[in-house]
């Protein structure tokens, strides 16, 4: 009898730390051996000369998340995880959203029902806390953290989602006490509302004014405030979807003051600019690229690349928030002439995240292969308490692996993608690499252009307490409030 269900031969492996050549022996969905000349497997794949990397972990994507404006997310767990697998992602972390007035536990139960029977790759949930009542803070959050929901996102903007500053601080204190990680959407709600009102009063309703209503300073101010609250409470936080210079400067400032502030960025800040929201007022197509914070300009793209190279950013996520361009529940759910403030925020990107970063980061020499693995898998697993089960190539880890095809010459086209969105904002961008094969727990879910996943085979993952969320706990910093 063969020792292994599958052996990948002569794999050119990269982890966040190392590059090495090995045969990878897989049994029961787990990597059980790394070595040379391993005994025969029941099945064999020859990967000679090709990169074999940990499957991508998308730590920020929205699937089948309820909305409150008449729009509906195009991707559920079926199409979202299909799309992820075809792009080399083997674990997703979407969000269980608490509606104001709803219990957090009810939100989680509802979200499980949305995933069950549909997900074809493994998944965990972040929570979105919108209503931190005393019951939520003292009962629900602590018990959900113990049950494996160890990260939550809070918003500083959007009327239906945002927390008051006092509530923000209360949530941070719970995270500190129970060891969870808080992700922050940092934009100043009042500045956006004030600017939006004035733009609309002048008849500036086109998509492109979305960027005018959310200039970098609103992100800078909120990022600074979030960092100050994290310092006050003594708990690390993760600033999500950082778009450019002004927020980066705040994160650097925090680092220079010894604060553990983590930062995430996304493909839209490398590959799109505000011009993609439209150059003229007649440009309806610009709605396709409405997301928040908005993409900036070329100089800011370069700054974000610099941050990926230099370690300002720990993780690179898609922020997949899928709305169709056409159709009654898509970008124009509020009417075909809807003003920019009534167009749902979000763009698709689950399937294209890895190929874009590999092609334009690794193949151009901007990033090492180890940095790529760290940004797209290992650091994400660590940040959310999934390491070492996920995010690396190691004995004992799940066999979530991607064999990469490089030296290809292709352009991204929506017709080739597997999400349920009728466009990609990255249409026409060249890529020189794409996953040839994706393994999820040792099972092939994508091979040579064919999706082979099975709905419902994905497992829900309970997350451990993330090690990066530990507080500094320096008595001299005066954090005596918690005793
Ligand atoms: N924030 C997100 O994280 N995703 C989509 C839209 C938004 O504002
Ligand atoms: Zn956000
Ligand atoms: Zn998001």
PDB file of C-alpha atoms and ligand atoms in Angstrom, residues 60 62 153 155 158 185 241 292 319 321 345-346, ligand 1:
ATOM      1  CA  UNK A  60     -10.574  40.285   3.852  1.00  0.00           C
ATOM      2  CA  UNK A  62     -17.186  39.907   1.680  1.00  0.00           C
ATOM      3  CA  UNK A 153     -13.962  44.624  12.202  1.00  0.00           C
ATOM      4  CA  UNK A 155     -16.182  50.929  11.108  1.00  0.00           C
ATOM      5  CA  UNK A 158     -21.219  54.414   7.142  1.00  0.00           C
ATOM      6  CA  UNK A 185     -12.083  50.758   8.623  1.00  0.00           C
ATOM      7  CA  UNK A 241      -7.441  48.666   3.139  1.00  0.00           C
ATOM      8  CA  UNK A 292     -13.683  52.836   0.008  1.00  0.00           C
ATOM      9  CA  UNK A 319     -11.387  43.278  -0.085  1.00  0.00           C
ATOM     10  CA  UNK A 321     -17.021  43.192  -2.187  1.00  0.00           C
ATOM     11  CA  UNK A 345     -19.011  50.462  -2.249  1.00  0.00           C
ATOM     12  CA  UNK A 346     -16.889  47.534  -3.280  1.00  0.00           C
TER      13      UNK A 346
HETATM   14  N1  LIG B   1     -15.140  48.567   3.223  1.00  0.00           N
HETATM   15  C1  LIG B   1     -14.773  47.347   3.029  1.00  0.00           C
HETATM   16  O1  LIG B   1     -14.041  46.805   3.827  1.00  0.00           O
HETATM   17  N2  LIG B   1     -15.171  46.678   1.956  1.00  0.00           N
HETATM   18  C2  LIG B   1     -16.013  47.207   0.984  1.00  0.00           C
HETATM   19  C3  LIG B   1     -16.448  48.553   1.216  1.00  0.00           C
HETATM   20  C4  LIG B   1     -15.905  49.208   2.395  1.00  0.00           C
HETATM   21  O2  LIG B   1     -16.147  50.359   2.631  1.00  0.00           O
END
